[in-house]
Amino acid sequence: MSTPSKHLIISEETRLILDEIQALRKEVAALREESHGVVLDIRDMVAEIHAMEKVEKAVEAGLAQVEESLEQAMGESQPSMITCEACGSDVERHEAESEFLLICKACGHTAFANRRVTPDRRLLADRRKQGQSIGEEMPEIEPAAPPDWTQH
């Protein structure tokens, strides 16, 4: 006697559903792999951002040192053009006639800063041409009399 064979008979509709499930599994596996790559890329970008923040802080510290050195070298105490002298927050710069009006964004403190702390280079060059040293006072120059247009 022979044993009855157990063959499953799958309808065409069931076969299509199974094929669709298999295709969906492959798609999910591909998406999982892609998302893993994206996560790794994001981690790399975050690490780069943190590195750039460290560089930015170092540059800001260097600029603050240069600014302080310039203030000491100039012998003139000028308010910082970047931070508030009262609270240390960032300041806004507004042009005034010959200066900048500095307004603190946080506390509202205001200060004026000279637009140009060093003498004009052209003025210094003119003094050198005249043989005058930079430390000497500039001689008063009499304005020329306007021409007399009535004479012919």
PDB file of C-alpha atoms in Angstrom:
ATOM      1  CA  MET A   1       0.000   0.000   0.000  1.00  0.00           C
ATOM      2  CA  SER A   2       1.219   3.346  -0.786  1.00  0.00           C
ATOM      3  CA  THR A   3       1.028   6.335   1.472  1.00  0.00           C
ATOM      4  CA  PRO A   4      -0.903   9.234   0.238  1.00  0.00           C
ATOM      5  CA  SER A   5       1.341  12.084  -0.862  1.00  0.00           C
ATOM      6  CA  LYS A   6       0.788  15.361   0.746  1.00  0.00           C
ATOM      7  CA  HIS A   7       1.104  17.880  -1.988  1.00  0.00           C
ATOM      8  CA  LEU A   8      -0.044  21.296  -1.212  1.00  0.00           C
ATOM      9  CA  ILE A   9      -1.981  22.853  -3.888  1.00  0.00           C
ATOM     10  CA  ILE A  10      -1.551  26.617  -3.879  1.00  0.00           C
ATOM     11  CA  SER A  11      -3.904  28.747  -5.810  1.00  0.00           C
ATOM     12  CA  GLU A  12      -2.642  31.357  -8.229  1.00  0.00           C
ATOM     13  CA  GLU A  13      -3.890  34.138  -5.955  1.00  0.00           C
ATOM     14  CA  THR A  14      -1.957  32.711  -3.000  1.00  0.00           C
ATOM     15  CA  ARG A  15       1.164  32.430  -5.169  1.00  0.00           C
ATOM     16  CA  LEU A  16       0.891  36.139  -6.076  1.00  0.00           C
ATOM     17  CA  ILE A  17       0.475  37.092  -2.410  1.00  0.00           C
ATOM     18  CA  LEU A  18       3.550  35.044  -1.433  1.00  0.00           C
ATOM     19  CA  ASP A  19       5.591  36.648  -4.208  1.00  0.00           C
ATOM     20  CA  GLU A  20       4.483  40.085  -3.049  1.00  0.00           C
ATOM     21  CA  ILE A  21       5.462  39.265   0.560  1.00  0.00           C
ATOM     22  CA  GLN A  22       8.876  38.079  -0.639  1.00  0.00           C
ATOM     23  CA  ALA A  23       9.381  41.314  -2.610  1.00  0.00           C
ATOM     24  CA  LEU A  24       8.352  43.390   0.433  1.00  0.00           C
ATOM     25  CA  ARG A  25      10.854  41.523   2.629  1.00  0.00           C
ATOM     26  CA  LYS A  26      13.631  42.325   0.162  1.00  0.00           C
ATOM     27  CA  GLU A  27      12.580  45.975   0.065  1.00  0.00           C
ATOM     28  CA  VAL A  28      12.534  46.221   3.879  1.00  0.00           C
ATOM     29  CA  ALA A  29      16.027  44.678   4.029  1.00  0.00           C
ATOM     30  CA  ALA A  30      17.300  47.218   1.469  1.00  0.00           C
ATOM     31  CA  LEU A  31      15.692  50.109   3.384  1.00  0.00           C
ATOM     32  CA  ARG A  32      17.234  48.872   6.632  1.00  0.00           C
ATOM     33  CA  GLU A  33      20.665  48.845   4.985  1.00  0.00           C
ATOM     34  CA  GLU A  34      20.172  52.336   3.523  1.00  0.00           C
ATOM     35  CA  SER A  35      18.945  53.766   6.829  1.00  0.00           C
ATOM     36  CA  HIS A  36      21.990  52.323   8.590  1.00  0.00           C
ATOM     37  CA  GLY A  37      24.212  54.141   6.080  1.00  0.00           C
ATOM     38  CA  VAL A  38      22.287  57.379   6.643  1.00  0.00           C
ATOM     39  CA  VAL A  39      22.700  57.059  10.423  1.00  0.00           C
ATOM     40  CA  LEU A  40      26.461  56.608   9.993  1.00  0.00           C
ATOM     41  CA  ASP A  41      26.603  59.677   7.722  1.00  0.00           C
ATOM     42  CA  ILE A  42      24.671  61.732  10.289  1.00  0.00           C
ATOM     43  CA  ARG A  43      27.091  60.643  13.036  1.00  0.00           C
ATOM     44  CA  ASP A  44      30.010  61.781  10.868  1.00  0.00           C
ATOM     45  CA  MET A  45      28.337  65.145  10.230  1.00  0.00           C
ATOM     46  CA  VAL A  46      27.649  65.667  13.952  1.00  0.00           C
ATOM     47  CA  ALA A  47      31.303  64.899  14.719  1.00  0.00           C
ATOM     48  CA  GLU A  48      32.368  67.456  12.077  1.00  0.00           C
ATOM     49  CA  ILE A  49      30.009  70.064  13.534  1.00  0.00           C
ATOM     50  CA  HIS A  50      31.481  69.540  17.002  1.00  0.00           C
ATOM     51  CA  ALA A  51      35.005  69.841  15.589  1.00  0.00           C
ATOM     52  CA  MET A  52      34.053  73.080  13.799  1.00  0.00           C
ATOM     53  CA  GLU A  53      32.538  74.459  17.021  1.00  0.00           C
ATOM     54  CA  LYS A  54      35.860  73.840  18.786  1.00  0.00           C
ATOM     55  CA  VAL A  55      37.720  75.606  15.972  1.00  0.00           C
ATOM     56  CA  GLU A  56      35.254  78.500  16.094  1.00  0.00           C
ATOM     57  CA  LYS A  57      35.756  78.893  19.862  1.00  0.00           C
ATOM     58  CA  ALA A  58      39.527  78.842  19.400  1.00  0.00           C
ATOM     59  CA  VAL A  59      39.288  81.511  16.674  1.00  0.00           C
ATOM     60  CA  GLU A  60      37.043  83.683  18.856  1.00  0.00           C
ATOM     61  CA  ALA A  61      39.473  83.338  21.773  1.00  0.00           C
ATOM     62  CA  GLY A  62      42.352  84.276  19.478  1.00  0.00           C
ATOM     63  CA  LEU A  63      40.466  87.299  18.175  1.00  0.00           C
ATOM     64  CA  ALA A  64      39.709  88.400  21.730  1.00  0.00           C
ATOM     65  CA  GLN A  65      43.418  88.159  22.591  1.00  0.00           C
ATOM     66  CA  VAL A  66      44.356  90.161  19.505  1.00  0.00           C
ATOM     67  CA  GLU A  67      41.743  92.770  20.350  1.00  0.00           C
ATOM     68  CA  GLU A  68      43.044  93.026  23.909  1.00  0.00           C
ATOM     69  CA  SER A  69      46.632  93.299  22.677  1.00  0.00           C
ATOM     70  CA  LEU A  70      45.638  96.044  20.248  1.00  0.00           C
ATOM     71  CA  GLU A  71      43.859  97.953  23.001  1.00  0.00           C
ATOM     72  CA  GLN A  72      46.938  97.722  25.213  1.00  0.00           C
ATOM     73  CA  ALA A  73      49.237  98.726  22.358  1.00  0.00           C
ATOM     74  CA  MET A  74      47.078 101.693  21.480  1.00  0.00           C
ATOM     75  CA  GLY A  75      47.058 102.837  25.109  1.00  0.00           C
ATOM     76  CA  GLU A  76      43.429 103.689  24.699  1.00  0.00           C
ATOM     77  CA  SER A  77      40.592 101.761  26.237  1.00  0.00           C
ATOM     78  CA  GLN A  78      38.054 101.134  23.526  1.00  0.00           C
ATOM     79  CA  PRO A  79      34.910  99.103  24.136  1.00  0.00           C
ATOM     80  CA  SER A  80      34.853  95.717  22.482  1.00  0.00           C
ATOM     81  CA  MET A  81      33.266  95.753  19.041  1.00  0.00           C
ATOM     82  CA  ILE A  82      31.999  92.208  19.612  1.00  0.00           C
ATOM     83  CA  THR A  83      30.845  91.809  23.207  1.00  0.00           C
ATOM     84  CA  CYS A  84      29.174  93.964  25.840  1.00  0.00           C
ATOM     85  CA  GLU A  85      31.557  95.362  28.451  1.00  0.00           C
ATOM     86  CA  ALA A  86      28.778  95.094  31.061  1.00  0.00           C
ATOM     87  CA  CYS A  87      27.515  91.523  30.586  1.00  0.00           C
ATOM     88  CA  GLY A  88      29.651  89.925  27.848  1.00  0.00           C
ATOM     89  CA  SER A  89      26.787  89.271  25.415  1.00  0.00           C
ATOM     90  CA  ASP A  90      26.927  90.027  21.692  1.00  0.00           C
ATOM     91  CA  VAL A  91      26.465  93.650  20.633  1.00  0.00           C
ATOM     92  CA  GLU A  92      24.890  95.248  17.580  1.00  0.00           C
ATOM     93  CA  ARG A  93      26.917  97.913  15.761  1.00  0.00           C
ATOM     94  CA  HIS A  94      25.182 100.995  14.418  1.00  0.00           C
ATOM     95  CA  GLU A  95      27.058 103.638  12.439  1.00  0.00           C
ATOM     96  CA  ALA A  96      27.189 107.074  13.982  1.00  0.00           C
ATOM     97  CA  GLU A  97      28.946 110.166  12.565  1.00  0.00           C
ATOM     98  CA  SER A  98      32.546 109.234  13.300  1.00  0.00           C
ATOM     99  CA  GLU A  99      31.977 106.316  15.657  1.00  0.00           C
ATOM    100  CA  PHE A 100      29.984 103.149  16.130  1.00  0.00           C
ATOM    101  CA  LEU A 101      27.135 102.962  18.609  1.00  0.00           C
ATOM    102  CA  LEU A 102      27.340  99.565  20.295  1.00  0.00           C
ATOM    103  CA  ILE A 103      24.083  98.241  21.767  1.00  0.00           C
ATOM    104  CA  CYS A 104      24.019  95.050  23.835  1.00  0.00           C
ATOM    105  CA  LYS A 105      21.398  92.588  22.636  1.00  0.00           C
ATOM    106  CA  ALA A 106      20.910  91.187  26.149  1.00  0.00           C
ATOM    107  CA  CYS A 107      21.112  94.028  28.690  1.00  0.00           C
ATOM    108  CA  GLY A 108      20.726  97.110  26.467  1.00  0.00           C
ATOM    109  CA  HIS A 109      24.030  98.697  27.573  1.00  0.00           C
ATOM    110  CA  THR A 110      25.269 101.259  25.039  1.00  0.00           C
ATOM    111  CA  ALA A 111      28.744 102.553  24.266  1.00  0.00           C
ATOM    112  CA  PHE A 112      30.499 104.462  21.524  1.00  0.00           C
ATOM    113  CA  ALA A 113      33.604 103.088  19.829  1.00  0.00           C
ATOM    114  CA  ASN A 114      35.877 105.048  17.530  1.00  0.00           C
ATOM    115  CA  ARG A 115      35.560 104.012  13.938  1.00  0.00           C
ATOM    116  CA  ARG A 116      39.291 104.436  13.405  1.00  0.00           C
ATOM    117  CA  VAL A 117      41.568 104.210  16.413  1.00  0.00           C
ATOM    118  CA  THR A 118      44.791 104.681  14.443  1.00  0.00           C
ATOM    119  CA  PRO A 119      45.624 107.848  12.528  1.00  0.00           C
ATOM    120  CA  ASP A 120      44.869 107.913   8.847  1.00  0.00           C
ATOM    121  CA  ARG A 121      47.748 106.288   6.930  1.00  0.00           C
ATOM    122  CA  ARG A 122      47.709 109.046   4.305  1.00  0.00           C
ATOM    123  CA  LEU A 123      48.215 111.650   7.023  1.00  0.00           C
ATOM    124  CA  LEU A 124      51.199 109.697   8.375  1.00  0.00           C
ATOM    125  CA  ALA A 125      52.682 109.385   4.881  1.00  0.00           C
ATOM    126  CA  ASP A 126      52.305 113.159   4.346  1.00  0.00           C
ATOM    127  CA  ARG A 127      54.099 113.820   7.644  1.00  0.00           C
ATOM    128  CA  ARG A 128      56.975 111.568   6.603  1.00  0.00           C
ATOM    129  CA  LYS A 129      57.287 113.419   3.279  1.00  0.00           C
ATOM    130  CA  GLN A 130      57.544 116.709   5.162  1.00  0.00           C
ATOM    131  CA  GLY A 131      60.277 115.226   7.392  1.00  0.00           C
ATOM    132  CA  GLN A 132      58.076 115.395  10.452  1.00  0.00           C
ATOM    133  CA  SER A 133      58.064 112.499  12.895  1.00  0.00           C
ATOM    134  CA  ILE A 134      54.819 110.800  13.758  1.00  0.00           C
ATOM    135  CA  GLY A 135      54.964 111.791  17.431  1.00  0.00           C
ATOM    136  CA  GLU A 136      55.172 115.523  16.649  1.00  0.00           C
ATOM    137  CA  GLU A 137      52.107 117.670  16.472  1.00  0.00           C
ATOM    138  CA  MET A 138      50.928 118.576  13.006  1.00  0.00           C
ATOM    139  CA  PRO A 139      51.575 122.280  12.281  1.00  0.00           C
ATOM    140  CA  GLU A 140      48.558 124.441  11.723  1.00  0.00           C
ATOM    141  CA  ILE A 141      48.019 125.081   8.035  1.00  0.00           C
ATOM    142  CA  GLU A 142      46.538 128.425   7.136  1.00  0.00           C
ATOM    143  CA  PRO A 143      43.687 128.042   4.686  1.00  0.00           C
ATOM    144  CA  ALA A 144      44.417 129.690   1.356  1.00  0.00           C
ATOM    145  CA  ALA A 145      42.515 132.859   0.630  1.00  0.00           C
ATOM    146  CA  PRO A 146      39.796 132.361  -1.947  1.00  0.00           C
ATOM    147  CA  PRO A 147      40.655 133.782  -5.372  1.00  0.00           C
ATOM    148  CA  ASP A 148      39.334 137.210  -6.214  1.00  0.00           C
ATOM    149  CA  TRP A 149      37.079 136.627  -9.194  1.00  0.00           C
ATOM    150  CA  THR A 150      36.408 140.333  -9.695  1.00  0.00           C
ATOM    151  CA  GLN A 151      39.918 141.073 -10.967  1.00  0.00           C
ATOM    152  CA  HIS A 152      40.730 140.474 -14.600  1.00  0.00           C
TER     153      HIS A 152
END
